[in-house]
Amino acid sequence: MTEYTLSDETRDKLRSVSTASVATALYKRGLRNQFVQGVTPVERKPVTMVGQAFTLRYIPAREDRNPITVFRNRDHKQRVAVETCPEGHVLVMDARKDSRAATAGSILVTRLQQRGVAGVVSDGGVRDAAGIGALDMPAYFACASAPTNLTLHEAIDINVPISCGDAAVFPGDVMLGDGDGVMVIPAHLADEIAAECSEMEAYEDFVLEQVNQGAGIIGLYPGTDEESITKFNAWREKTGR
């Protein structure tokens, strides 16, 4: 879907920024619906999830198509997605925001971690949530859900455009996840968003320092006063930011 490849430089920049900063930067460009609604970290991690999207789409399960024996099929789309999601990518699953059944469990997600995948995002449920939460790899879900995916979901398409938490996700888009949730960055904007948000984070660190010292926010946040910008430039020179 895209020829864009996330560079190490852009990945490193994005690892140092927040979903909040990305949301603001995208809003400036008229993009208001890039936050994956209704998902939270299975367990908060000390690292920010960054990787290009590799997608899996579920449709509602029909009973005659989804007996437990379908897992014997070596071409089952859920299993194939786990074994083909590229290293450094994020597996993003469209469960239609239906969390009454799992979209994956700890064995499949552990396999993804072993294969070097950067993270997992599902707008549905996961089973064995405690096991997934104990992994180093970030994972995001709607809630814990014990029933197998076959109960309600049929894995039908791999690496196609999907909806995840009401956000459009195209293969190759850049997923960024922190403690607040997950943002979808259109691939063609990823480099400039990374650069802009790095600058935003520096200014916000300066602002927070000023506020902790008793400064008011008018003219400081946003920085509309000349005095605030002068102080910020001096702060950057002093701190190397």
XYZ file of N, CA and C in Angstrom:
723
model
N 0.819 -1.212 0.000
C 0.000 0.000 0.000
C 0.855 1.264 0.000
N 2.112 1.152 0.468
C 2.992 2.315 0.499
C 4.411 1.860 0.256
N 5.198 2.709 -0.363
C 6.607 2.405 -0.571
C 7.459 2.973 0.553
N 6.818 3.649 1.494
C 7.558 4.272 2.592
C 8.185 3.214 3.497
N 9.424 3.467 3.894
C 10.101 2.632 4.873
C 10.536 3.503 6.037
N 10.118 3.147 7.219
C 10.457 3.900 8.426
C 11.953 3.808 8.684
N 12.624 4.959 8.701
C 14.072 4.968 8.915
C 14.391 4.851 10.404
N 15.609 4.444 10.701
C 16.043 4.369 12.100
C 16.004 5.751 12.748
N 16.348 6.781 11.985
C 16.347 8.136 12.525
C 14.943 8.567 12.938
N 13.972 8.344 12.057
C 12.600 8.723 12.378
C 12.042 7.860 13.505
N 12.347 6.577 13.502
C 11.902 5.696 14.579
C 12.407 6.194 15.933
N 13.695 6.569 15.973
C 14.278 7.051 17.233
C 13.610 8.348 17.689
N 13.328 9.250 16.756
C 12.647 10.498 17.114
C 11.263 10.216 17.681
N 10.535 9.327 17.032
C 9.176 9.029 17.479
C 9.165 8.341 18.835
N 10.186 7.581 19.140
C 10.247 6.920 20.450
C 10.363 7.919 21.590
N 10.745 9.151 21.267
C 10.930 10.162 22.312
C 9.773 11.146 22.396
N 8.689 10.910 21.631
C 7.563 11.845 21.647
C 6.312 11.126 22.149
N 5.298 11.910 22.464
C 4.069 11.361 23.039
C 2.944 11.302 22.005
N 1.953 10.476 22.295
C 0.765 10.451 21.444
C 0.069 11.811 21.453
N 0.140 12.508 22.581
C -0.495 13.829 22.663
C 0.139 14.802 21.677
N 1.464 14.815 21.611
C 2.147 15.704 20.664
C 1.817 15.330 19.226
N 1.791 14.031 18.941
C 1.454 13.578 17.588
C 0.032 13.975 17.228
N -0.901 13.834 18.175
C -2.289 14.207 17.922
C -2.404 15.682 17.561
N -1.662 16.529 18.260
C -1.697 17.963 17.975
C -1.091 18.268 16.612
N 0.031 17.643 16.301
C 0.684 17.879 15.013
C -0.206 17.435 13.852
N -0.894 16.324 14.015
C -1.793 15.865 12.964
C -3.022 16.765 12.858
N -3.502 17.245 13.993
C -4.649 18.159 13.990
C -4.335 19.425 13.196
N -3.107 19.923 13.321
C -2.690 21.104 12.558
C -2.796 20.867 11.058
N -2.719 19.607 10.659
C -2.799 19.257 9.242
C -4.205 18.815 8.840
N -5.156 19.028 9.739
C -6.552 18.715 9.447
C -6.955 17.284 9.724
N -6.073 16.503 10.342
C -6.359 15.091 10.620
C -6.802 14.949 12.077
N -8.089 14.652 12.273
C -8.681 14.661 13.609
C -9.054 13.283 14.125
N -8.902 12.263 13.314
C -9.415 10.943 13.693
C -8.321 9.888 13.596
N -7.157 10.189 14.154
C -6.016 9.279 14.051
C -5.730 8.541 15.358
N -6.535 8.782 16.384
C -6.351 8.095 17.666
C -7.214 6.842 17.668
N -6.629 5.720 18.020
C -7.371 4.460 18.075
C -8.226 4.471 19.333
N -9.522 4.612 19.148
C -10.429 4.763 20.276
C -10.662 3.428 20.987
N -10.722 3.506 22.306
C -11.152 2.355 23.095
C -10.106 1.303 23.364
N -8.826 1.593 23.100
C -7.790 0.615 23.431
C -6.849 1.184 24.483
N -6.328 0.311 25.311
C -5.391 0.679 26.365
C -4.245 -0.328 26.379
N -3.128 0.027 27.002
C -2.050 -0.963 27.112
C -2.515 -2.163 27.942
N -2.168 -3.356 27.486
C -2.408 -4.533 28.320
C -1.649 -4.359 29.634
N -0.437 -3.845 29.525
C 0.394 -3.472 30.673
C 1.292 -2.329 30.211
N 1.367 -1.277 31.001
C 2.220 -0.149 30.601
C 3.676 -0.579 30.523
N 4.346 -0.108 29.482
C 5.747 -0.450 29.252
C 6.607 0.811 29.332
N 7.900 0.646 29.655
C 8.777 1.813 29.727
C 9.212 2.334 28.365
N 8.835 1.626 27.303
C 9.227 2.034 25.953
C 7.992 2.470 25.174
N 8.198 3.352 24.207
C 7.137 3.773 23.300
C 7.111 2.823 22.105
N 5.929 2.351 21.767
C 5.781 1.468 20.617
C 5.821 2.287 19.328
N 6.710 1.910 18.423
C 6.797 2.558 17.120
C 7.043 1.493 16.058
N 6.223 1.481 15.030
C 6.435 0.545 13.933
C 5.377 0.729 12.865
N 5.695 0.284 11.674
C 4.729 0.375 10.581
C 3.657 -0.708 10.716
N 2.453 -0.382 10.264
C 1.311 -1.270 10.434
C 1.339 -2.438 9.464
N 1.075 -3.625 10.008
C 0.789 -4.828 9.243
C -0.571 -5.285 9.749
N -1.562 -5.393 8.882
C -2.938 -5.488 9.354
C -3.548 -6.886 9.197
N -4.520 -7.140 10.079
C -5.334 -8.351 10.033
C -6.782 -7.936 10.237
N -7.637 -8.336 9.312
C -9.051 -7.952 9.394
C -9.918 -9.159 9.736
N -10.752 -8.969 10.754
C -11.745 -9.970 11.130
C -13.126 -9.534 10.649
N -13.943 -10.498 10.240
C -15.355 -10.255 9.973
C -16.163 -11.087 10.976
N -17.463 -10.851 11.099
C -18.252 -11.672 12.016
C -18.193 -13.151 11.627
N -17.994 -13.984 12.627
C -17.908 -15.420 12.362
C -19.273 -15.989 11.989
N -19.254 -16.891 11.013
C -20.454 -17.661 10.690
C -20.191 -19.107 11.113
N -21.144 -19.691 11.816
C -20.896 -20.952 12.501
C -20.433 -22.078 11.583
N -20.946 -22.123 10.356
C -20.558 -23.228 9.478
C -19.143 -23.072 8.927
N -18.551 -21.912 9.100
C -17.202 -21.659 8.587
C -16.133 -21.693 9.673
N -16.539 -21.702 10.935
C -15.546 -21.513 11.997
C -15.619 -22.548 13.118
N -15.631 -23.838 12.771
C -15.473 -24.847 13.820
C -14.029 -24.825 14.329
N -13.786 -25.429 15.463
C -12.445 -25.414 16.044
C -11.415 -26.059 15.117
N -11.876 -26.921 14.222
C -10.965 -27.627 13.314
C -10.314 -26.717 12.271
N -10.807 -25.491 12.114
C -10.188 -24.615 11.110
C -8.740 -24.296 11.454
N -8.376 -24.441 12.728
C -6.995 -24.164 13.110
C -6.023 -25.217 12.569
N -6.552 -26.336 12.053
C -5.684 -27.324 11.398
C -5.215 -26.833 10.028
N -5.909 -25.834 9.503
C -5.571 -25.285 8.193
C -4.300 -24.444 8.298
N -3.264 -24.842 7.606
C -1.983 -24.131 7.681
C -2.060 -22.735 7.058
N -3.135 -22.461 6.325
C -3.320 -21.147 5.707
C -4.283 -20.261 6.503
N -4.611 -20.675 7.729
C -5.533 -19.865 8.536
C -4.954 -18.464 8.688
N -5.738 -17.445 8.351
C -5.230 -16.077 8.235
C -4.654 -15.541 9.548
N -5.229 -15.893 10.674
C -4.680 -15.403 11.936
C -3.264 -15.939 12.145
N -3.103 -17.227 11.928
C -1.778 -17.847 12.114
C -0.779 -17.320 11.082
N -1.219 -17.168 9.846
C -0.332 -16.659 8.800
C 0.114 -15.235 9.124
N -0.800 -14.407 9.654
C -0.439 -13.040 10.021
C 0.650 -13.029 11.082
N 0.531 -13.921 12.044
C 1.540 -14.010 13.105
C 2.901 -14.400 12.533
N 2.891 -15.279 11.541
C 4.158 -15.776 10.991
C 4.721 -14.897 9.876
N 3.966 -13.910 9.411
C 4.447 -13.076 8.302
C 4.564 -11.601 8.649
N 4.063 -11.182 9.795
C 4.235 -9.774 10.187
C 5.727 -9.475 10.249
N 6.204 -8.482 9.506
C 7.644 -8.247 9.425
C 8.248 -7.746 10.736
N 9.493 -8.041 10.929
C 10.250 -7.542 12.076
C 10.164 -6.022 12.116
N 9.959 -5.471 13.315
C 9.893 -4.029 13.479
C 8.549 -3.415 13.159
N 7.595 -4.222 12.656
C 6.247 -3.743 12.363
C 5.328 -3.960 13.564
N 4.139 -3.414 13.468
C 3.106 -3.587 14.489
C 1.943 -4.327 13.858
N 1.513 -5.428 14.475
C 0.333 -6.138 13.995
C -0.907 -5.410 14.513
N -1.729 -4.916 13.592
C -2.926 -4.153 13.932
C -4.144 -4.952 13.500
N -5.044 -5.220 14.450
C -6.187 -6.088 14.177
C -7.501 -5.322 14.257
N -8.317 -5.548 13.253
C -9.658 -4.960 13.167
C -10.669 -6.004 13.618
N -11.199 -5.810 14.835
C -12.212 -6.723 15.373
C -13.580 -6.055 15.439
N -13.722 -4.937 14.713
C -14.991 -4.215 14.692
C -15.387 -3.705 16.072
N -14.402 -3.512 16.944
C -14.604 -3.055 18.322
C -15.462 -4.031 19.131
N -15.449 -5.303 18.741
C -16.217 -6.325 19.441
C -15.257 -7.133 20.311
N -15.293 -6.890 21.594
C -14.337 -7.517 22.516
C -14.920 -8.724 23.240
N -16.042 -9.241 22.757
C -16.659 -10.388 23.428
C -15.897 -11.692 23.186
N -14.978 -11.676 22.241
C -14.117 -12.827 21.997
C -12.707 -12.319 21.719
N -11.731 -13.170 21.961
C -10.333 -12.770 21.812
C -9.938 -12.663 20.344
N -8.980 -11.809 20.073
C -8.383 -11.736 18.738
C -7.012 -12.404 18.704
N -6.433 -12.647 19.886
C -5.150 -13.350 20.004
C -4.978 -13.725 21.472
N -3.999 -14.583 21.721
C -3.671 -14.974 23.087
C -2.174 -14.920 23.307
N -1.746 -15.325 24.485
C -0.346 -15.128 24.874
C 0.622 -15.938 24.005
N 0.213 -17.114 23.527
C 1.138 -17.903 22.702
C 1.415 -17.193 21.381
N 0.368 -16.704 20.732
C 0.563 -16.017 19.458
C 1.344 -14.719 19.642
N 1.033 -13.981 20.692
C 1.726 -12.709 20.912
C 3.177 -12.954 21.320
N 3.429 -14.018 22.078
C 4.818 -14.382 22.397
C 5.583 -14.711 21.132
N 4.941 -15.405 20.207
C 5.588 -15.716 18.930
C 5.934 -14.433 18.176
N 5.047 -13.461 18.200
C 5.325 -12.177 17.557
C 6.542 -11.512 18.186
N 6.612 -11.537 19.509
C 7.785 -10.940 20.166
C 9.057 -11.671 19.747
N 8.998 -12.996 19.714
C 10.184 -13.765 19.328
C 10.616 -13.465 17.899
N 9.690 -13.064 17.068
C 10.001 -12.761 15.669
C 10.443 -11.309 15.479
N 10.506 -10.530 16.566
C 11.010 -9.165 16.468
C 9.975 -8.133 16.094
N 8.683 -8.475 16.245
C 7.616 -7.522 15.969
C 7.626 -6.430 17.034
N 7.269 -5.200 16.646
C 7.390 -4.051 17.550
C 6.205 -3.896 18.495
N 5.055 -4.524 18.179
C 3.897 -4.374 19.046
C 2.655 -4.968 18.417
N 1.571 -4.970 19.204
C 0.281 -5.492 18.768
C -0.802 -4.511 19.191
N -1.748 -4.256 18.300
C -2.893 -3.397 18.614
C -4.154 -4.113 18.144
N -5.143 -4.238 19.029
C -6.431 -4.823 18.670
C -7.541 -3.985 19.279
N -8.581 -3.696 18.487
C -9.730 -2.996 19.055
C -10.754 -3.992 19.609
N -10.340 -5.256 19.747
C -11.138 -6.288 20.384
C -10.460 -6.787 21.639
N -10.810 -7.992 22.046
C -10.245 -8.563 23.262
C -9.016 -9.402 22.988
N -8.300 -9.725 24.046
C -7.247 -10.743 24.007
C -7.452 -11.678 25.189
N -7.016 -12.917 25.016
C -7.066 -13.876 26.114
C -5.662 -14.047 26.678
N -5.586 -14.624 27.883
C -4.290 -14.761 28.574
C -3.619 -13.400 28.723
N -4.407 -12.419 29.134
C -3.905 -11.043 29.189
C -2.713 -10.905 30.118
N -2.698 -11.629 31.227
C -1.574 -11.526 32.158
C -0.275 -11.965 31.493
N -0.353 -13.020 30.689
C 0.838 -13.484 29.981
C 1.318 -12.491 28.945
N 0.373 -11.871 28.246
C 0.735 -10.844 27.259
C 1.335 -9.637 27.964
N 0.742 -9.255 29.086
C 1.247 -8.105 29.826
C 2.648 -8.317 30.370
N 3.046 -9.568 30.599
C 4.373 -9.859 31.137
C 5.467 -9.805 30.079
N 5.082 -9.755 28.805
C 6.076 -9.676 27.740
C 6.706 -8.290 27.687
N 7.882 -8.205 27.064
C 8.538 -6.906 26.883
C 7.866 -6.090 25.794
N 7.280 -6.759 24.816
C 6.689 -6.081 23.668
C 5.379 -5.389 24.053
N 5.187 -4.125 23.665
C 3.927 -3.441 23.954
C 2.754 -4.092 23.241
N 1.609 -4.126 23.917
C 0.375 -4.648 23.330
C -0.790 -3.805 23.827
N -1.746 -3.554 22.946
C -2.904 -2.714 23.251
C -4.177 -3.484 22.901
N -5.193 -3.345 23.750
C -6.429 -4.084 23.547
C -7.601 -3.330 24.138
N -8.817 -3.823 23.844
C -10.007 -3.231 24.448
C -10.215 -3.768 25.852
N -10.032 -5.079 26.035
C -10.183 -5.688 27.357
C -9.759 -7.151 27.265
N -9.688 -7.797 28.422
C -9.438 -9.231 28.451
C -10.707 -9.970 28.060
N -10.546 -11.064 27.300
C -11.704 -11.822 26.841
C -11.287 -13.275 26.621
N -11.897 -14.195 27.348
C -11.485 -15.593 27.300
C -11.931 -16.360 26.060
N -13.126 -16.109 25.482
C -13.570 -16.946 24.357
C -12.625 -16.870 23.163
N -12.430 -18.008 22.519
C -11.590 -18.045 21.314
C -12.150 -17.124 20.230
N -11.277 -16.643 19.383
C -11.709 -15.733 18.315
C -12.796 -16.349 17.438
N -12.756 -17.662 17.262
C -13.726 -18.330 16.390
C -15.162 -18.138 16.864
N -15.338 -17.808 18.126
C -16.674 -17.609 18.662
C -17.411 -16.504 17.919
N -16.673 -15.424 17.599
C -17.305 -14.247 16.999
C -16.583 -13.697 15.784
N -15.332 -14.111 15.562
C -14.509 -13.485 14.528
C -13.995 -14.520 13.523
N -13.952 -14.132 12.277
C -13.248 -14.915 11.263
C -12.149 -14.053 10.662
N -10.915 -14.499 10.797
C -9.790 -13.791 10.185
C -9.895 -13.954 8.677
N -10.012 -12.845 7.959
C -10.376 -12.921 6.542
C -9.371 -12.281 5.596
N -8.653 -11.229 6.045
C -7.737 -10.503 5.159
C -6.474 -10.108 5.903
N -5.361 -10.154 5.184
C -4.071 -9.748 5.735
C -3.517 -8.584 4.929
N -3.047 -7.571 5.648
C -2.368 -6.408 5.068
C -3.218 -5.680 4.030
N -4.440 -5.363 4.456
C -5.363 -4.540 3.683
C -5.769 -3.353 4.555
N -6.325 -2.293 3.980
C -6.818 -1.190 4.809
C -7.899 -1.690 5.775
N -7.819 -1.234 7.013
C -8.776 -1.653 8.039
C -9.211 -0.445 8.857
N -10.213 -0.696 9.686
C -10.565 0.235 10.752
C -10.126 -0.391 12.067
N -9.482 0.386 12.905
C -9.124 -0.096 14.243
C -9.496 1.008 15.220
N -10.469 0.730 16.071
C -10.924 1.754 17.003
C -11.381 3.013 16.309
N -12.086 2.861 15.198
C -12.642 3.963 14.411
C -11.596 4.777 13.656
N -10.357 4.370 13.676
C -9.312 5.045 12.895
C -8.976 4.194 11.671
N -8.827 4.843 10.531
C -8.396 4.134 9.327
C -6.912 3.805 9.448
N -6.575 2.559 9.161
C -5.176 2.125 9.192
C -4.846 1.482 7.856
N -3.871 2.057 7.174
C -3.403 1.499 5.910
C -2.079 0.785 6.157
N -1.854 -0.348 5.498
C -0.568 -1.017 5.649
C 0.584 -0.046 5.409
N 1.535 -0.050 6.318
C 2.679 0.845 6.201
C 2.543 2.128 6.976
N 1.315 2.495 7.417
C 1.184 3.643 8.323
C 2.017 3.399 9.572
N 2.387 4.468 10.239
C 3.232 4.332 11.421
C 2.372 4.396 12.680
N 2.473 3.369 13.502
C 1.735 3.277 14.751
C 2.640 3.730 15.892
N 2.108 4.623 16.723
C 2.865 5.094 17.890
C 1.992 4.898 19.122
N 2.501 4.149 20.098
C 1.729 3.859 21.290
C 2.486 4.186 22.555
N 1.790 4.832 23.504
C 2.357 5.083 24.827
C 1.292 4.766 25.869
N 1.457 5.297 27.082
C 0.512 4.994 28.139
C -0.878 5.522 27.905
N -1.018 6.523 27.029
C -2.328 7.101 26.731
C -3.097 6.325 25.665
N -2.396 5.566 24.831
C -3.061 4.848 23.750
C -2.216 4.818 22.495
N -2.880 4.798 21.340
C -2.186 4.593 20.063
C -2.639 5.620 19.034
N -1.673 6.230 18.356
C -1.931 7.124 17.236
C -1.511 6.455 15.931
N -2.257 6.762 14.866
C -1.932 6.285 13.518
C -1.382 7.470 12.726
N -0.136 7.382 12.307
C 0.502 8.448 11.533
C 0.546 8.015 10.069
N -0.140 8.737 9.160
C -0.047 8.380 7.745
C 1.410 8.316 7.308
N 1.735 7.286 6.551
C 3.134 7.027 6.219
C 3.824 8.235 5.600
N 3.135 8.948 4.714
C 3.792 10.046 4.003
C 4.075 11.248 4.909
N 3.507 11.243 6.117
C 3.741 12.344 7.057
C 4.701 11.978 8.181
N 5.117 10.731 8.250
C 5.844 10.257 9.427
C 7.125 11.031 9.703
N 7.917 11.305 8.676
C 9.200 11.985 8.900
C 8.994 13.404 9.420
N 8.061 14.160 8.815
C 7.869 15.538 9.255
C 7.174 15.593 10.614
N 6.293 14.651 10.904
C 5.654 14.611 12.225
C 6.706 14.320 13.294
N 7.619 13.409 13.012
C 8.680 13.087 13.966
C 9.539 14.307 14.261
N 9.915 15.043 13.213
C 10.747 16.229 13.401
C 10.005 17.308 14.181
N 8.742 17.558 13.813
C 7.972 18.600 14.489
C 7.719 18.251 15.952
N 7.370 16.998 16.204
C 7.054 16.611 17.579
C 8.286 16.610 18.471
N 9.451 16.334 17.915
C 10.679 16.437 18.701
C 10.873 17.863 19.204
N 10.581 18.833 18.326
C 10.652 20.239 18.723
C 9.580 20.568 19.758
N 8.374 20.049 19.561
C 7.285 20.296 20.504
C 7.628 19.772 21.894
N 8.217 18.583 21.941
C 8.551 17.981 23.238
C 9.593 18.820 23.971
N 10.560 19.352 23.224
C 11.572 20.206 23.845
C 10.923 21.439 24.452
N 10.021 22.067 23.695
C 9.371 23.277 24.213
C 8.496 22.949 25.421
N 7.802 21.838 25.387
C 6.924 21.494 26.505
C 7.728 21.156 27.762
N 8.904 20.571 27.601
C 9.768 20.345 28.768
C 10.191 21.677 29.385
N 10.513 22.635 28.521
C 10.851 23.985 28.997
C 9.661 24.613 29.716
N 8.473 24.501 29.132
C 7.270 25.083 29.731
C 7.002 24.472 31.100
N 7.105 23.153 31.193
C 6.841 22.489 32.469
C 7.815 22.959 33.543
N 9.058 23.152 33.152
C 10.055 23.670 34.099
C 9.666 25.072 34.564
N 9.225 25.898 33.624
C 8.814 27.249 33.971
C 7.586 27.238 34.888
N 6.615 26.392 34.578
C 5.402 26.308 35.400
C 5.737 25.834 36.808
N 6.638 24.881 36.918
C 7.048 24.407 38.246
C 7.769 25.482 39.053
N 8.287 26.481 38.337
C 8.940 27.606 39.009
C 7.980 28.754 39.264
N 6.701 28.545 38.950
C 5.671 29.529 39.264
C 5.196 30.380 38.120
N 5.659 30.136 36.892
C 5.259 30.949 35.736
C 3.807 30.674 35.361
N 3.125 31.707 34.865
C 1.788 31.540 34.316
C 1.862 31.061 32.880
N 0.749 30.525 32.376
C 0.792 29.912 31.041
C 0.434 30.870 29.905
N -0.184 32.022 30.205
C -0.575 32.944 29.133
C 0.679 33.546 28.494
N 0.790 33.353 27.202
C 1.970 33.825 26.476
C 3.116 32.833 26.503
N 3.032 31.864 27.438
C 4.064 30.832 27.548
C 3.648 29.562 26.826
N 2.356 29.230 26.971
C 1.863 27.978 26.387
C 0.484 28.190 25.794
N 0.412 28.417 24.469
C 1.514 28.391 23.496
C 2.423 29.617 23.621
N 3.588 29.487 23.034
C 4.596 30.540 23.162
C 4.336 31.699 22.222
N 3.522 32.628 22.678
C 3.171 33.783 21.847
C 3.899 35.056 22.272
N 4.504 35.048 23.448
C 5.244 36.223 23.914
C 6.706 36.131 23.510
N 7.247 37.232 23.063
C 8.660 37.271 22.662
C 9.567 36.853 23.810
N 9.207 37.259 25.011
C 10.030 36.929 26.180
C 10.100 35.417 26.391
N 8.993 34.725 26.167
C 8.973 33.268 26.336
C 9.898 32.591 25.334
N 9.869 33.054 24.093
C 10.715 32.457 23.056
C 12.187 32.728 23.349
N 12.477 33.933 23.818
C 13.865 34.262 24.166
C 14.366 33.360 25.283
N 13.528 33.171 26.310
C 13.903 32.287 27.419
C 14.084 30.849 26.949
N 13.202 30.419 26.028
C 13.295 29.051 25.511
C 14.596 28.841 24.752
N 14.970 29.802 23.912
C 16.213 29.674 23.153
C 17.427 29.611 24.075
N 17.388 30.396 25.144
C 18.475 30.359 26.120
C 18.495 29.010 26.841
N 17.307 28.498 27.151
C 17.192 27.192 27.812
C 17.736 26.079 26.920
N 17.456 26.157 25.628
C 17.942 25.145 24.691
C 19.475 25.163 24.610
N 20.002 26.346 24.575
C 21.467 26.450 24.504
C 22.109 25.894 25.766
N 21.472 26.141 26.894
C 22.014 25.668 28.180
C 21.885 24.154 28.326
N 20.757 23.595 27.873
C 20.493 22.169 28.079
C 20.918 21.285 26.909
N 21.246 21.896 25.785
C 21.606 21.125 24.613
C 20.414 20.503 23.914
N 19.217 20.995 24.212
C 17.989 20.475 23.564
C 17.706 21.221 22.258
